[in-house]
Coordinates of C-alpha atoms in Angstrom, one line a residue:
M1 CA 48.5 -113.2 -231.9
S2 CA 45.3 -112.9 -229.8
W3 CA 44.0 -109.6 -228.3
L4 CA 45.1 -110.9 -224.9
S5 CA 48.6 -111.6 -226.1
T6 CA 48.7 -108.2 -227.7
L7 CA 47.6 -106.6 -224.4
F8 CA 50.3 -108.5 -222.5
E9 CA 53.0 -107.4 -225.0
A10 CA 51.9 -103.7 -224.8
A11 CA 52.0 -103.8 -221.0
K12 CA 55.4 -105.3 -221.1
Q13 CA 56.7 -102.6 -223.4
E14 CA 55.0 -99.9 -221.4
R15 CA 56.3 -101.1 -218.0
G16 CA 59.7 -102.2 -219.3
E17 CA 60.0 -105.0 -216.8
V18 CA 60.1 -108.8 -216.7
F19 CA 58.1 -110.1 -213.9
V20 CA 58.3 -113.2 -211.7
F21 CA 57.0 -116.5 -213.0
G22 CA 58.2 -119.7 -211.5
R23 CA 57.4 -123.1 -210.0
M24 CA 56.4 -123.3 -206.3
P25 CA 58.7 -125.9 -204.6
Q26 CA 57.0 -129.0 -203.3
Q27 CA 58.2 -128.3 -199.8
G28 CA 56.3 -125.0 -200.0
G29 CA 53.1 -126.7 -200.8
G30 CA 53.4 -127.0 -204.6
L31 CA 52.4 -130.1 -206.6
P32 CA 55.2 -132.6 -207.4
A33 CA 56.7 -132.3 -210.9
R34 CA 56.2 -135.1 -213.3
S35 CA 55.9 -135.2 -217.1
M36 CA 52.4 -135.8 -218.6
R37 CA 51.8 -138.8 -220.8
S38 CA 50.1 -138.1 -224.1
G39 CA 46.8 -140.0 -224.5
T40 CA 47.2 -141.4 -220.9
D41 CA 46.7 -138.5 -218.6
Y42 CA 44.0 -135.9 -218.1
V43 CA 45.3 -132.4 -217.5
T44 CA 43.6 -129.8 -215.3
I45 CA 44.7 -126.2 -214.9
S46 CA 43.2 -124.3 -211.9
V47 CA 43.6 -120.8 -210.4
L48 CA 44.2 -121.5 -206.7
S49 CA 44.3 -117.9 -205.5
S50 CA 45.1 -114.3 -206.5
R51 CA 45.7 -111.0 -204.8
I52 CA 45.2 -107.4 -205.7
V53 CA 47.6 -105.0 -203.9
N54 CA 46.8 -101.5 -205.3
V55 CA 44.9 -99.8 -208.0
R56 CA 46.7 -96.9 -209.6
K57 CA 43.9 -95.5 -211.7
W58 CA 40.5 -95.3 -210.1
S59 CA 39.2 -93.8 -206.9
Q60 CA 35.9 -95.6 -206.9
K61 CA 35.1 -99.2 -206.3
F62 CA 36.1 -101.8 -208.8
H63 CA 36.0 -105.5 -209.6
A64 CA 39.0 -107.9 -209.7
A65 CA 38.7 -110.6 -212.4
V66 CA 40.8 -113.4 -213.8
H67 CA 40.4 -114.0 -217.5
S68 CA 42.0 -117.0 -219.2
C69 CA 42.1 -118.6 -222.6
A70 CA 43.5 -122.2 -222.6
S71 CA 44.1 -124.2 -225.7
Y72 CA 44.8 -127.9 -226.2
L73 CA 44.8 -130.6 -228.9
H74 CA 41.7 -132.7 -229.2
C75 CA 41.5 -136.0 -231.2
S76 CA 38.3 -135.1 -233.0
K77 CA 38.3 -131.3 -232.9
G78 CA 41.9 -130.4 -233.5
N79 CA 43.0 -127.3 -231.5
V80 CA 40.4 -126.4 -229.0
E81 CA 40.1 -123.1 -227.1
L82 CA 38.4 -122.8 -223.7
Q83 CA 37.9 -119.4 -222.1
S84 CA 37.1 -118.5 -218.5
V85 CA 36.1 -115.5 -216.5
L86 CA 36.6 -116.0 -212.8
I87 CA 35.0 -113.7 -210.2
S88 CA 34.4 -114.9 -206.6
P89 CA 32.2 -112.9 -204.2
Q90 CA 35.4 -111.6 -202.5
M91 CA 36.5 -110.2 -205.9
K92 CA 33.5 -107.9 -206.4
E93 CA 33.3 -104.2 -205.6
L94 CA 36.7 -103.9 -203.9
D95 CA 37.3 -100.5 -202.2
P96 CA 40.6 -98.9 -203.5
T97 CA 41.3 -97.7 -200.0
N98 CA 41.3 -101.2 -198.7
V99 CA 42.3 -103.5 -201.5
D100 CA 45.3 -105.3 -199.9
R101 CA 43.4 -108.5 -199.4
M102 CA 43.4 -112.1 -200.4
I103 CA 41.1 -113.4 -203.1
T104 CA 40.5 -117.1 -203.0
V105 CA 39.4 -118.6 -206.2
R106 CA 40.4 -122.3 -206.6
Q107 CA 38.5 -122.7 -209.8
R108 CA 39.4 -124.7 -213.0
V109 CA 40.2 -122.8 -216.2
L110 CA 40.8 -126.1 -218.1
G111 CA 40.0 -129.7 -217.7
P112 CA 40.0 -132.4 -217.0
V113 CA 40.7 -133.0 -220.7
V114 CA 42.8 -135.7 -222.3
Y115 CA 46.4 -134.4 -222.7
M116 CA 47.6 -134.8 -226.3
G117 CA 50.2 -132.1 -226.3
G118 CA 49.9 -128.5 -227.6
L119 CA 48.9 -127.1 -224.2
A120 CA 48.9 -123.3 -224.0
L121 CA 47.5 -120.7 -221.6
E122 CA 46.9 -117.0 -221.7
L123 CA 45.8 -115.6 -218.3
G124 CA 45.4 -112.1 -216.9
L125 CA 44.5 -110.6 -213.6
F126 CA 42.5 -107.4 -214.1
S127 CA 41.1 -104.5 -212.2
V128 CA 37.8 -103.4 -213.7
Q129 CA 36.1 -100.1 -212.9
G130 CA 32.9 -100.6 -211.0
A131 CA 30.7 -98.5 -213.2
D132 CA 27.0 -99.0 -213.5
L133 CA 27.4 -101.1 -216.7
A134 CA 30.3 -103.1 -215.5
S135 CA 28.7 -105.2 -212.9
P136 CA 25.9 -106.8 -215.0
Y137 CA 28.3 -107.1 -217.9
I138 CA 30.8 -109.0 -215.8
D139 CA 28.0 -111.2 -214.4
F140 CA 26.9 -112.0 -218.0
L141 CA 30.4 -112.9 -219.1
T142 CA 30.8 -115.1 -216.0
S143 CA 27.6 -116.9 -216.7
V144 CA 28.5 -117.5 -220.4
A145 CA 32.0 -118.7 -219.5
K146 CA 30.4 -121.1 -216.9
A147 CA 28.0 -122.4 -219.5
A148 CA 30.9 -122.9 -221.9
S149 CA 33.1 -124.9 -219.5
P150 CA 31.6 -128.4 -219.3
A151 CA 33.7 -131.4 -220.2
F152 CA 31.8 -131.9 -223.5
V153 CA 34.0 -129.9 -226.0
G154 CA 31.1 -129.3 -228.5
Q155 CA 29.3 -127.1 -226.0
A156 CA 32.5 -125.2 -225.1
T157 CA 33.4 -124.3 -228.7
A158 CA 29.9 -123.0 -229.4
F159 CA 30.5 -120.1 -227.0
A160 CA 34.1 -119.4 -228.0
D161 CA 33.5 -116.4 -230.4
P162 CA 30.9 -114.4 -228.4
L163 CA 32.8 -114.9 -225.2
R164 CA 36.1 -113.8 -226.8
K165 CA 34.5 -110.7 -228.2
G166 CA 32.8 -109.8 -224.9
C167 CA 36.0 -110.2 -223.0
E168 CA 37.9 -108.1 -225.5
L169 CA 35.4 -105.3 -225.2
L170 CA 35.6 -105.3 -221.4
F171 CA 39.1 -106.1 -220.5
G172 CA 40.7 -104.6 -223.6
N173 CA 39.3 -101.1 -222.8
K174 CA 42.0 -99.2 -221.0
N175 CA 39.5 -96.7 -219.7
Q176 CA 37.5 -99.5 -218.1
A177 CA 40.0 -102.2 -217.1
E178 CA 43.6 -102.3 -215.9
L179 CA 45.9 -105.4 -216.4
E180 CA 47.6 -106.2 -213.1
I181 CA 49.6 -109.1 -214.3
G182 CA 49.4 -111.6 -217.2
I183 CA 51.1 -114.6 -218.8
D184 CA 51.2 -116.2 -222.2
I185 CA 52.8 -119.6 -222.1
T186 CA 53.0 -122.8 -224.2
W187 CA 54.1 -126.1 -222.7
P188 CA 55.8 -128.2 -225.5
N189 CA 56.1 -131.0 -222.9
A190 CA 53.8 -130.3 -220.1
E191 CA 54.6 -131.1 -216.5
T192 CA 52.5 -131.0 -213.3
G193 CA 53.3 -128.3 -210.8
T194 CA 52.2 -125.2 -209.0
W195 CA 53.2 -121.9 -210.6
I196 CA 53.4 -118.3 -209.2
L197 CA 52.8 -115.3 -211.5
M198 CA 53.7 -112.1 -209.7
R199 CA 54.0 -108.5 -210.6
A200 CA 57.4 -108.2 -209.0
P201 CA 60.6 -107.5 -211.0
A202 CA 62.3 -110.7 -211.9
G203 CA 64.7 -111.9 -209.3
S204 CA 63.3 -109.6 -206.5
V205 CA 61.2 -112.2 -204.8
P206 CA 62.7 -115.7 -204.1
I207 CA 59.8 -118.1 -204.7
E208 CA 61.6 -120.8 -202.8
H209 CA 61.1 -118.9 -199.6
L210 CA 57.3 -118.6 -200.1
K211 CA 54.7 -121.2 -199.1
L212 CA 51.0 -121.9 -199.9
H213 CA 48.5 -121.7 -197.1
P214 CA 47.0 -125.3 -196.9
E215 CA 43.4 -124.1 -196.9
S216 CA 43.1 -120.8 -198.7
F217 CA 46.1 -121.3 -201.0
H218 CA 47.3 -117.7 -200.5
L219 CA 51.1 -117.1 -200.3
V220 CA 52.8 -116.8 -197.0
D221 CA 56.4 -116.0 -196.1
E222 CA 58.7 -118.1 -194.0
S223 CA 57.1 -116.8 -190.8
G224 CA 53.6 -117.7 -191.9
N225 CA 52.6 -114.1 -192.6
P226 CA 50.5 -113.3 -195.7
F227 CA 52.6 -112.1 -198.6
R228 CA 51.3 -108.6 -199.5
D229 CA 54.0 -106.9 -201.5
Y230 CA 52.8 -107.5 -205.1
P231 CA 49.8 -108.7 -207.0
Y232 CA 49.9 -112.4 -207.9
V233 CA 48.1 -115.4 -209.3
V234 CA 48.8 -119.0 -208.1
L235 CA 48.2 -121.7 -210.8
S236 CA 48.2 -125.4 -210.6
V237 CA 48.8 -127.8 -213.5
D238 CA 47.7 -131.3 -212.5
A239 CA 47.4 -134.7 -214.1
N240 CA 45.5 -137.9 -213.3
Q241 CA 43.8 -140.8 -214.9
R242 CA 40.3 -140.5 -213.6
R243 CA 37.5 -138.1 -214.3
D244 CA 34.3 -138.2 -212.3
D245 CA 32.4 -135.8 -214.6
W246 CA 32.3 -138.3 -217.5
M247 CA 28.5 -138.1 -217.5
L248 CA 28.7 -134.6 -219.0
I249 CA 29.6 -136.3 -222.3
P250 CA 26.2 -136.6 -223.9
E251 CA 26.6 -139.9 -225.8
L252 CA 28.0 -141.6 -222.7
L253 CA 25.2 -140.4 -220.5
Q254 CA 22.6 -141.5 -223.0
A255 CA 24.1 -145.0 -223.3
W256 CA 24.5 -145.3 -219.5
N257 CA 20.9 -144.4 -218.9
A258 CA 19.6 -146.8 -221.5
L259 CA 21.7 -149.6 -219.9
A260 CA 20.6 -148.8 -216.4
K261 CA 16.9 -148.7 -217.5
A262 CA 17.1 -152.1 -219.1
A263 CA 19.2 -153.7 -216.3
A264 CA 16.7 -152.5 -213.7
S265 CA 13.6 -153.5 -215.6
P266 CA 11.6 -156.7 -214.7
D267 CA 10.6 -157.1 -218.4
P268 CA 12.3 -160.2 -219.9
A269 CA 12.5 -158.3 -223.2
D270 CA 14.5 -155.6 -221.6
Q271 CA 16.8 -158.1 -219.9
K272 CA 17.7 -159.6 -223.2
S273 CA 19.0 -156.2 -224.4
V274 CA 21.3 -155.6 -221.4
H275 CA 24.3 -157.4 -223.0
S276 CA 24.1 -155.4 -226.3
L277 CA 23.5 -152.1 -224.4
L278 CA 26.6 -152.9 -222.2
Q279 CA 28.6 -153.5 -225.4
R280 CA 27.5 -150.2 -226.8
F281 CA 28.4 -148.3 -223.7
V282 CA 31.9 -149.9 -223.6
V283 CA 32.5 -149.2 -227.3
L284 CA 31.5 -145.6 -226.9
C285 CA 33.9 -145.3 -224.0
R286 CA 36.7 -146.8 -225.9
W287 CA 36.2 -144.5 -228.9
S288 CA 35.5 -141.4 -226.9
P289 CA 38.3 -138.8 -227.4
D290 CA 37.5 -137.4 -224.0
L291 CA 38.5 -140.5 -222.0
V292 CA 41.9 -142.1 -221.3
P293 CA 42.3 -145.9 -221.4
K294 CA 42.5 -146.5 -217.7
D295 CA 39.2 -144.6 -217.2
V296 CA 37.6 -146.7 -219.9
V297 CA 38.4 -149.9 -218.0
R298 CA 37.1 -148.3 -214.8
L299 CA 33.8 -147.3 -216.4
Q300 CA 33.4 -150.8 -218.0
K301 CA 33.9 -152.4 -214.6
K302 CA 31.5 -149.9 -213.0
A303 CA 28.8 -150.8 -215.5
E304 CA 29.4 -154.6 -215.1
A305 CA 29.2 -154.3 -211.4
K306 CA 25.9 -152.4 -211.6
I307 CA 24.4 -155.1 -213.9
D308 CA 25.6 -157.9 -211.5
S309 CA 24.1 -156.0 -208.6
A310 CA 20.7 -155.6 -210.4
A311 CA 20.7 -159.3 -211.4
T312 CA 21.5 -160.4 -207.8
G313 CA 18.7 -158.2 -206.6
R314 CA 16.2 -159.7 -209.0
L315 CA 17.3 -163.2 -208.0
A316 CA 16.9 -162.5 -204.3
S317 CA 13.5 -161.1 -204.9
M318 CA 12.4 -164.2 -206.9
N319 CA 13.8 -166.5 -204.2
A320 CA 12.0 -164.5 -201.5
D321 CA 8.7 -164.8 -203.4
W322 CA 9.2 -168.6 -203.9
S323 CA 10.1 -169.2 -200.3
F324 CA 7.1 -167.2 -199.1
G325 CA 4.8 -169.3 -201.3
G326 CA 6.1 -172.5 -199.8
L327 CA 5.6 -171.5 -196.2
K328 CA 3.0 -173.2 -194.0
L329 CA 1.3 -170.2 -192.4
Y330 CA -1.1 -172.4 -190.4
Q331 CA 0.2 -175.2 -188.4
D332 CA -1.7 -178.5 -188.1

């Protein structure tokens, strides 16, 4: 059991309540539910919004922060853990006398990564005392988490241990941080959807009567008024078959750049290497554990179209030069 799970369990025992956690209906603005297909879909988990309602412990200013630890199965790395620390400008230095406010986040805590099963998430919404040391410490953890979040899994795992220890020191200190609400969940068969985690006693708030604001993603009631009764976090779990950040995978970016350089070169020697470089790019895509098959086909077509475009451009240039040379600039 991780330190975050231990903290959740201690809070549950201390408070003696089961809180609200459920799926937002599609008619309320939630994502439609569908099962994810292993090896075929990318999965992305995002924090759409959160709200702090009150702070029971401190009279001075504080930070509100979302800390998460997501894990998933990876073809070449096994079980991979990815941590996030989310603090938007609105979440910094909140005043305890005026904390009933919406905090818009809309930030990813995982993905897009290839879904292979074994998907799990630990996530907590914290109030952190705004002491002199807290602000730079939070900024440091945020920057480390951001550096650890690219699509390339090798870079993410390099930061895992120091980030875990730093978060434990900050969020695990009861004299410094207060857990508002948290969740520890594993999806044996993951589905898409929008989920609400709320510090309200189970059964006290009918989720089916709440809706998501279409722009800021905060919760509103049936009359369209902001929901302010309890702290909450809104999560989305989404799936698709296209990722536009594929260039963050180093070997793919390197192969693409080599191909682009050769295809655009006027040197005949470079032109002869285009076919082999294209084959290398396609093979790397096919064997990449970070791409799904449909995306591999898309990237292959993208590369082929670029090569055709470059070849057409060179031919047009050659034809233009030949035509210009055959013109009679002076009439008899």
